[in-house]
XYZ file of C-alpha atoms in Angstrom:
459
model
C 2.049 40.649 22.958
C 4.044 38.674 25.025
C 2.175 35.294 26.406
C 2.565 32.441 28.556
C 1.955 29.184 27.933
C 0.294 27.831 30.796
C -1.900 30.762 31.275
C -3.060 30.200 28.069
C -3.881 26.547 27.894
C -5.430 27.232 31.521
C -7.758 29.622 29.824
C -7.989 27.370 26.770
C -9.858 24.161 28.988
C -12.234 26.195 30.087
C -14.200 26.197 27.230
C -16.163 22.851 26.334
C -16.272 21.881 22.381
C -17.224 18.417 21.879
C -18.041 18.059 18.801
C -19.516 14.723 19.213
C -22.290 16.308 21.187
C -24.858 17.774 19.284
C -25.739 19.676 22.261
C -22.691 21.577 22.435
C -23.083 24.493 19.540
C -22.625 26.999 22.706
C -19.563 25.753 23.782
C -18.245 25.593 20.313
C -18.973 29.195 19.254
C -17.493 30.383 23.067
C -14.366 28.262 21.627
C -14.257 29.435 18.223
C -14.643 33.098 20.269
C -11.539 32.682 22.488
C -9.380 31.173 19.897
C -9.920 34.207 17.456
C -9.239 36.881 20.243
C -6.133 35.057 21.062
C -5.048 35.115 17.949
C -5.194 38.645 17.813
C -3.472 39.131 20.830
C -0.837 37.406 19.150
C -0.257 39.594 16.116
C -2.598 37.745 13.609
C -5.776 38.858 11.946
C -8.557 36.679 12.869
C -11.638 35.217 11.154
C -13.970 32.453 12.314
C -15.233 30.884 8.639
C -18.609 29.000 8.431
C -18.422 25.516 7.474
C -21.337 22.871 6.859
C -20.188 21.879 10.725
C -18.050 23.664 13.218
C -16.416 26.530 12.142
C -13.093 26.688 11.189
C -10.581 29.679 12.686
C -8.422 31.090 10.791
C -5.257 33.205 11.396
C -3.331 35.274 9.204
C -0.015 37.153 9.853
C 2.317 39.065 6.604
C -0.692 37.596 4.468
C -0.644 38.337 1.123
C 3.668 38.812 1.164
C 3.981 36.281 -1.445
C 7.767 37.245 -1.395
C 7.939 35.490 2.440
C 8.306 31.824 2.905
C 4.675 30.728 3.807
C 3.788 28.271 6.660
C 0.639 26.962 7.532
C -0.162 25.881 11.225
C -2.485 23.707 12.082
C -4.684 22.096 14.993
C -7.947 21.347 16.005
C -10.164 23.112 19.219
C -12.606 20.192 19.471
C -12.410 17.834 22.413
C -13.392 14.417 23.056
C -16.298 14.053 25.363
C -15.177 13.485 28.756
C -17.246 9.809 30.105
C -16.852 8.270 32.263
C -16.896 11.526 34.490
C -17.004 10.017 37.682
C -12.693 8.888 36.802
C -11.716 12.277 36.671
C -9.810 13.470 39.622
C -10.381 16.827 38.916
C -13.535 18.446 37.022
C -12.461 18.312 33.170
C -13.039 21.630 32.242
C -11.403 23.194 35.366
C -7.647 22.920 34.975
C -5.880 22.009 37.607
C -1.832 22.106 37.879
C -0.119 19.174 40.153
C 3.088 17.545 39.368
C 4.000 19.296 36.903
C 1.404 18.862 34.526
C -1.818 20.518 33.475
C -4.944 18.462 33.911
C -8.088 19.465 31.736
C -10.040 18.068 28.510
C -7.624 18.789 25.483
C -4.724 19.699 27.262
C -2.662 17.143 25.325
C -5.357 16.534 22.005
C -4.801 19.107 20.601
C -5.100 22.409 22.527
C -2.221 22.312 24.677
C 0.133 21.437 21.425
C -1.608 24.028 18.853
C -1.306 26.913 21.474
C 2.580 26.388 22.154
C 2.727 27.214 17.735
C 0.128 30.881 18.982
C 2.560 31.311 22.042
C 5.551 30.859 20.326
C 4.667 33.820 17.727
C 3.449 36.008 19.729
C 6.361 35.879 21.881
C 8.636 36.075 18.224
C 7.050 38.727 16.653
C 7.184 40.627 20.860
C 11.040 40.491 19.715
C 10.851 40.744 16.047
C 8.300 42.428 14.996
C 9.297 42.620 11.253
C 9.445 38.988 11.263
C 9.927 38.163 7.300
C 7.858 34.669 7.690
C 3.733 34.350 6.315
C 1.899 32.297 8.684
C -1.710 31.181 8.308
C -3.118 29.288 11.705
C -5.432 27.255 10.605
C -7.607 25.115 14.040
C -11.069 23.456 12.676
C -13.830 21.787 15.109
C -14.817 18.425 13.800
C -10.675 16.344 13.935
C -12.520 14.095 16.624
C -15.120 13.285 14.630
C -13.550 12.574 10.991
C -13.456 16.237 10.008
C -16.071 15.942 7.548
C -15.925 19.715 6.451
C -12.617 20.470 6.350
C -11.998 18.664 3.143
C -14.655 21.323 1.962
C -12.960 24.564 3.877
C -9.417 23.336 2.020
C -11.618 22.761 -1.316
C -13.086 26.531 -0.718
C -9.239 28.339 0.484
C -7.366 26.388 -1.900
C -6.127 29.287 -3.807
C -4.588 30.476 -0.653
C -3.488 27.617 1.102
C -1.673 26.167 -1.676
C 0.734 29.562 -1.965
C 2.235 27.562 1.669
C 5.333 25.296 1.578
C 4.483 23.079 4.143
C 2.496 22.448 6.663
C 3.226 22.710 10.386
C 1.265 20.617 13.311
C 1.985 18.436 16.891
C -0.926 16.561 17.193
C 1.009 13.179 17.386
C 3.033 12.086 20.633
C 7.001 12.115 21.445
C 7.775 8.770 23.793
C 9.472 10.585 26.468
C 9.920 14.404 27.301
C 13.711 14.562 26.268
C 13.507 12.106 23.191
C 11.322 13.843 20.548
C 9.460 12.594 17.475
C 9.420 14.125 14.512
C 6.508 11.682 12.656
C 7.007 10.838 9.340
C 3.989 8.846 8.428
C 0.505 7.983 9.671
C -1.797 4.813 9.193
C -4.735 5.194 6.914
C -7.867 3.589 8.620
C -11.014 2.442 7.341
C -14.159 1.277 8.497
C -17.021 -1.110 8.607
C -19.939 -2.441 10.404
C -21.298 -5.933 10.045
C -24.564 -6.817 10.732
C -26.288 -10.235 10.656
C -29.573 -11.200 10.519
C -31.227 -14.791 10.910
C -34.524 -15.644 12.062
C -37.302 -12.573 12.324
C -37.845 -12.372 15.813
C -35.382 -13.548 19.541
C -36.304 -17.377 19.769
C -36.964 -19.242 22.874
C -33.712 -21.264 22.453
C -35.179 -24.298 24.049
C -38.023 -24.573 21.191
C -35.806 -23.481 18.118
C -32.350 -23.601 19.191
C -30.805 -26.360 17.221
C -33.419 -25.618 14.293
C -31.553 -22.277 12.908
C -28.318 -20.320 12.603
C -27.565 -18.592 15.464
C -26.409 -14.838 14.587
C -24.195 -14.480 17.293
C -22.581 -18.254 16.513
C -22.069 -16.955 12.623
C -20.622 -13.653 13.955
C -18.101 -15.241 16.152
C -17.138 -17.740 13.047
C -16.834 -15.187 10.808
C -14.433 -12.984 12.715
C -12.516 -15.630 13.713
C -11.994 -16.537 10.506
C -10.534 -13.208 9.247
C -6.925 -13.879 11.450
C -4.942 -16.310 10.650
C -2.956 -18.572 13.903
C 0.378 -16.301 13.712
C -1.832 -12.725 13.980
C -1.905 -11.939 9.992
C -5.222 -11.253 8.714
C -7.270 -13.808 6.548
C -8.304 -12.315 3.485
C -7.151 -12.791 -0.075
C -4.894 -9.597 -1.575
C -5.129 -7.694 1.997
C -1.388 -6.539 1.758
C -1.272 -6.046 -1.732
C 0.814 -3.159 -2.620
C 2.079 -3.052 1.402
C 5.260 -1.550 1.097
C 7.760 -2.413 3.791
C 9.966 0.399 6.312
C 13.066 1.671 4.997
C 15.817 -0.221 6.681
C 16.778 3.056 8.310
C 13.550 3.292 9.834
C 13.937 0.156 11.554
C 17.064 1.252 13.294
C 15.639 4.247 13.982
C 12.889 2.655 16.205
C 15.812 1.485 18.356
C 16.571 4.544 19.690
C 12.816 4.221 21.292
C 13.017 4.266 25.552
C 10.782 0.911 24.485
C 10.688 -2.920 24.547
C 8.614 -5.303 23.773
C 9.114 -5.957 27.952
C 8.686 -2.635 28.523
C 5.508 -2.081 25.963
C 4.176 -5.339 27.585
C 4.452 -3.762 31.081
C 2.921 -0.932 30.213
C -0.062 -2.253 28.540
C -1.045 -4.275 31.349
C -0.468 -8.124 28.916
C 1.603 -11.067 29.447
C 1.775 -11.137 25.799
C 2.436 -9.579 22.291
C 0.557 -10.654 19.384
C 1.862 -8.604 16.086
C 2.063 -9.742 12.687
C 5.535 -12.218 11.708
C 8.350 -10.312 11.215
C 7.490 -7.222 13.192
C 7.911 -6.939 16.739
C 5.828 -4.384 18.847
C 7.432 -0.724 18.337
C 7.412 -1.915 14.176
C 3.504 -3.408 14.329
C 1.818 -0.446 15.871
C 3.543 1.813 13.248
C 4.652 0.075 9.690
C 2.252 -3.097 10.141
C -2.151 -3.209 8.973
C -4.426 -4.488 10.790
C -7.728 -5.847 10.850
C -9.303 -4.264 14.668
C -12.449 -5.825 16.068
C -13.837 -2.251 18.082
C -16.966 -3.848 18.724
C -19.447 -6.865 18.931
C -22.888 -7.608 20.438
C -26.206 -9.235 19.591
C -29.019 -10.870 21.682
C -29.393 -10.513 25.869
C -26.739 -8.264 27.285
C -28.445 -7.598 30.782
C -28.418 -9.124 34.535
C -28.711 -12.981 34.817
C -29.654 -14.874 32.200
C -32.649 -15.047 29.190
C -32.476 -17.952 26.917
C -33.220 -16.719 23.604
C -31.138 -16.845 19.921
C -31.139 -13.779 18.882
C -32.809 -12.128 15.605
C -29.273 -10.470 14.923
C -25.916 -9.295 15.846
C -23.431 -6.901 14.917
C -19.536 -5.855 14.817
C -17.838 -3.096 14.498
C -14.215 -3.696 12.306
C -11.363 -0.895 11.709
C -8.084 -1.575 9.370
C -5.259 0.637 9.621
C -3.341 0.931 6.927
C 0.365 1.578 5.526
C 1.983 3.392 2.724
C 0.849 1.533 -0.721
C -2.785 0.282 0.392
C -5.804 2.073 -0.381
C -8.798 2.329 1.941
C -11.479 1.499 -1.154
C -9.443 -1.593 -1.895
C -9.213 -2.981 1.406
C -12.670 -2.396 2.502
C -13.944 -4.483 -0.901
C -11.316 -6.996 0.103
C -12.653 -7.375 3.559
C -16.423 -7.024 2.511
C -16.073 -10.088 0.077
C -14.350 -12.208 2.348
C -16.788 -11.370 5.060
C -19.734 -12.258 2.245
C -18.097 -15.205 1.216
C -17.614 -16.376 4.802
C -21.721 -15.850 5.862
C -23.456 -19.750 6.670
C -26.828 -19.871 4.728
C -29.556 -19.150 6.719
C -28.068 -15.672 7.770
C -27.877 -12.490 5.763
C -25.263 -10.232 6.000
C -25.042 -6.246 5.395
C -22.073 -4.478 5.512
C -21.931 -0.672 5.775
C -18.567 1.668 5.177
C -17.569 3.754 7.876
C -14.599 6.486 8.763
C -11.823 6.312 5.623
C -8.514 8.188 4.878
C -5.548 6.748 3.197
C -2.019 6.522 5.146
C 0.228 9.018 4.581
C 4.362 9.158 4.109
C 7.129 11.847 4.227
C 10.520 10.644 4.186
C 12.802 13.273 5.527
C 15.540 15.025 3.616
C 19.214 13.080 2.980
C 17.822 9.637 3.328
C 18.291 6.720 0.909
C 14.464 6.824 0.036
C 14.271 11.193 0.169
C 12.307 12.861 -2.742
C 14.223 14.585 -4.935
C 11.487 16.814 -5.401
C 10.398 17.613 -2.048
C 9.637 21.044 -1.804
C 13.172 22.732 -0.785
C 11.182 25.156 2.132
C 10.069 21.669 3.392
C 13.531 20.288 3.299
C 14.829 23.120 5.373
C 12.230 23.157 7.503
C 12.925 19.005 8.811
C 16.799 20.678 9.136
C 15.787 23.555 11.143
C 13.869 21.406 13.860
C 16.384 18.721 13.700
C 18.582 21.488 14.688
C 16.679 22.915 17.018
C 14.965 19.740 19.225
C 18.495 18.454 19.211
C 19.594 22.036 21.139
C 17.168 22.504 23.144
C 16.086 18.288 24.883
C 19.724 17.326 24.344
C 19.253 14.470 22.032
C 18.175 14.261 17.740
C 14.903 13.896 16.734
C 13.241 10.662 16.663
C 11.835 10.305 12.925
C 9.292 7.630 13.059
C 5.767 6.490 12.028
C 2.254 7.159 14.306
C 0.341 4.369 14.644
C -2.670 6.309 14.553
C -4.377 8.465 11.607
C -4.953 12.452 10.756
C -6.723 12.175 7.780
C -6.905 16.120 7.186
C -2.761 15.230 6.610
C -3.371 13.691 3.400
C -6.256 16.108 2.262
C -3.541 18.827 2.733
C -1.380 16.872 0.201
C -4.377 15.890 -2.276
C -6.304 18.916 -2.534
C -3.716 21.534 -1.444
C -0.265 19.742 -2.489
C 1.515 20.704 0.760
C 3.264 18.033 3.120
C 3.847 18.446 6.976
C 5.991 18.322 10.037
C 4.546 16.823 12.786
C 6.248 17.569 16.118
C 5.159 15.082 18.982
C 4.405 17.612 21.521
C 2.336 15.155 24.191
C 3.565 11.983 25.855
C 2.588 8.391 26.654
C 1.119 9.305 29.742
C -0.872 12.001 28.865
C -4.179 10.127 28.866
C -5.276 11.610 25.469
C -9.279 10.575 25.218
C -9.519 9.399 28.623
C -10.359 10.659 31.836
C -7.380 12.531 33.628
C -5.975 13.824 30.177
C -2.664 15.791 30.814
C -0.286 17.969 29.286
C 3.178 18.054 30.989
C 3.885 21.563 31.522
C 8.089 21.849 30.834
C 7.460 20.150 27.193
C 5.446 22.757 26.659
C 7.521 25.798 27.559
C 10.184 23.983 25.872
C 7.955 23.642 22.605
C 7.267 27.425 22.850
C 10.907 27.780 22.713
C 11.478 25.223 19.533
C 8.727 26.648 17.708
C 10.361 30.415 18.353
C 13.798 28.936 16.826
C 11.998 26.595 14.349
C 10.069 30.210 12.823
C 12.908 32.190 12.891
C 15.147 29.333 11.010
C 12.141 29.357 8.629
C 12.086 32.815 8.375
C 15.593 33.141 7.413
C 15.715 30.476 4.493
């Protein structure tokens, strides 16, 4: 059945799935419940599985043909949740179209991006109905908050999922709607909380202060101390194992409409702050970090109230590059962070959100595997091929600064790498109010995925 794309993704916002709301089972199952019946209507047979959290929907078309090559698409229905409401111009579950882009909750992350892979079959198999190519859609519920089942679905399916070659996604951003990104590699994360304690109750600070350790003073020393002056982070072995870009990356990354000016300009700074040697397109893709995503302790409210606090607290993130492991780093950080406590405060450190980074260097490259799987290998050809056709200039093959950890557990537990197509731009506000997809990169990415399937299709 023929579709189009902007009908569907209209239809698509409509439904709420937050999966961070634990109020919002309803408007998961009504989710889970549109996604299956337009999978259907697309040629595939559709099943919503059960997991320990959201479900996960499932597509199958030619399955069982072990003799076709076998391509697994994937995506994820949930949505962030949509505060601070009052920003949004428009209601974010009612799309709304104005120039030229569609405004809604998940129009860019990730429903806009995964239906353009639905669209583009359909409108295939409307023309080719004998289509010799296996595809399994595969959208889960929980991306936006860690994904904590799916390792478990992939576990459970393994057996199928493993007969793929590759996997196929856009869930990661292009920088401008005629220069496309093909990502390559994505920066493992993981995650801590800090939490001091001193004395057993808020002090009036005029009686005690002086007399103890002020939590909020041993906070602030402590994560000052983890940075060095130039930006690098403070504690002993933290890029052990790091292993550098290729060189070709590098000059890939100056084909990027980007500056540091530019990237400056956009941000809203005056200044850039990245680690020696790297300068802003290279930090936020091939360098760690060490993140400070929150702090707070003591009185936070109108005016003033004189106390020293019983305790404080930070949140801390590192992202991660090819070579480091997220177990390793978080010891690392956790013993320089123990080290680092004064006496007369106790620290406890809790591990939060993990997944390693992850690395696929394209075919014909000086640092290629020779052993990448050869559907694979074709497959970074065919959209080469094809994006360079159809927006009038190559792929961009670069890093994402951000992580998908479900990308590795593909690898780990199911031995399959994947193409990531950037299908969503700077601009489009992903997890903020007034998120946006821009509506000609997604015809055009119906279009690519049609040629990129049929390419597939014909080995």
């Amino acid at each position: 059945m023929k579709m189009n794309i902007v009908d569907v993704v209209k239809d698509y916002i409509r439904f709420p799935g937050i999966s961070a709301d634990p109020n919002a089972r309803q408007g998961i199952a009504d989710t889970c419940g549109f996604l299956a019946a337009l999978l259907e209507k697309a040629g595939a047979r559709a099943e919503i599985v059960p997991t320990a959290g959201n479900p996960v929907v499932v597509g199958r078309v030619n399955a069982g043909r072990a003799d076709l090559p076998h391509v697994i698409v994937y995506g994820h229905y949930d949505v962030q949740p949509v505060d601070p409401l009052e920003l949004w111009e428009t209601p974010p579950f009612e799309p709304c179209l104005r120039d030229g882009k569609i405004f809604g909750r998940g129009a860019a992350d990730n429903r806009g991006p995964h239906a353009v892979s639905v669209v583009a079959l359909a409108n295939l198999l409307e023309r080719r109905p004998d289509l010799p190519l296996r595809v399994t859609f595969v959208f889960e519920g929980e991306e936006e908050i860690g994904s904590g089942s799916f390792p478990q679905f992939l576990r459970e399916h393994a057996a199928e999922l493993s007969e793929a070659d590759f996997v196929l996604l856009s869930d990661t951003e292009s920088p401008a709607a005629d220069k496309i990104a093909i990502t390559i590699g994505l920066r493992g994360v993981v995650g801590l909380e800090l939490r001091l304690e001193g004395p057993n109750a808020d002090l009036h600070s005029g009686i005690y202060g002086g007399a103890v350790y002020n939590p909020l003073q041993a906070l602030a020393e402590i994560c000052a101390s983890l940075h060095n002056p130039d930006g690098s982070v403070n504690v002993p072995g933290f890029y052990d194992g790091m292993r550098p870009p290729a060189d070709w990356e590098r000059e890939e990354l100056k084909r990027l409409p980007q500056t540091d000016e530019t990237l400056k300009a956009f941000l809203g700074v005056d200044a850039l702050h990245c680690l020696p040697g790297y300068d802003g397109a290279e930090a936020v893709r091939f360098a760690p970090t060490l993140e400070f995503n929150g702090m707070g302790g003591g009185y936070l409210g109108e005016g003033s109230k004189t106390i020293v606090p019983a305790g404080a607290f930070a949140k801390i993130t590192c992202r991660l590059v090819p070579g480091m492991d997220p177990a390793d780093v978080f010891e690392k950080v956790a013993a320089a962070i123990r080290a680092r406590v004064p006496a007369g405060v106790r620290a406890s450190i809790e591990r939060m959100q993990s997944c390693p980074p992850y690395y696929v260097c394209p075919p014909n490259r000086p640092n290629s595997d020779p052993e990448m799987n050869p559907a694979l290998a074709r497959a970074f050809e065919a959209a080469h091929a094809v994006v360079t056709e159809l927006f009038g200039n190559p792929p961009i093959y670069t890093r994402d600064g951000g992580s998908i950890g479900i990308i590795e557990a593909f690898r780990k537990i199911c031995g399959l790498n994947a193409l990531m197509i950037g299908l969503f731009l700077p601009d489009s506000r992903i997890h903020s109010p007034n998120e946006n997809a821009d509506v000609a990169l997604l015809e055009k990415g119906v279009k690519a995925y049609e040629a990129i399937y049929e390419k597939i299709a014909a080995r």
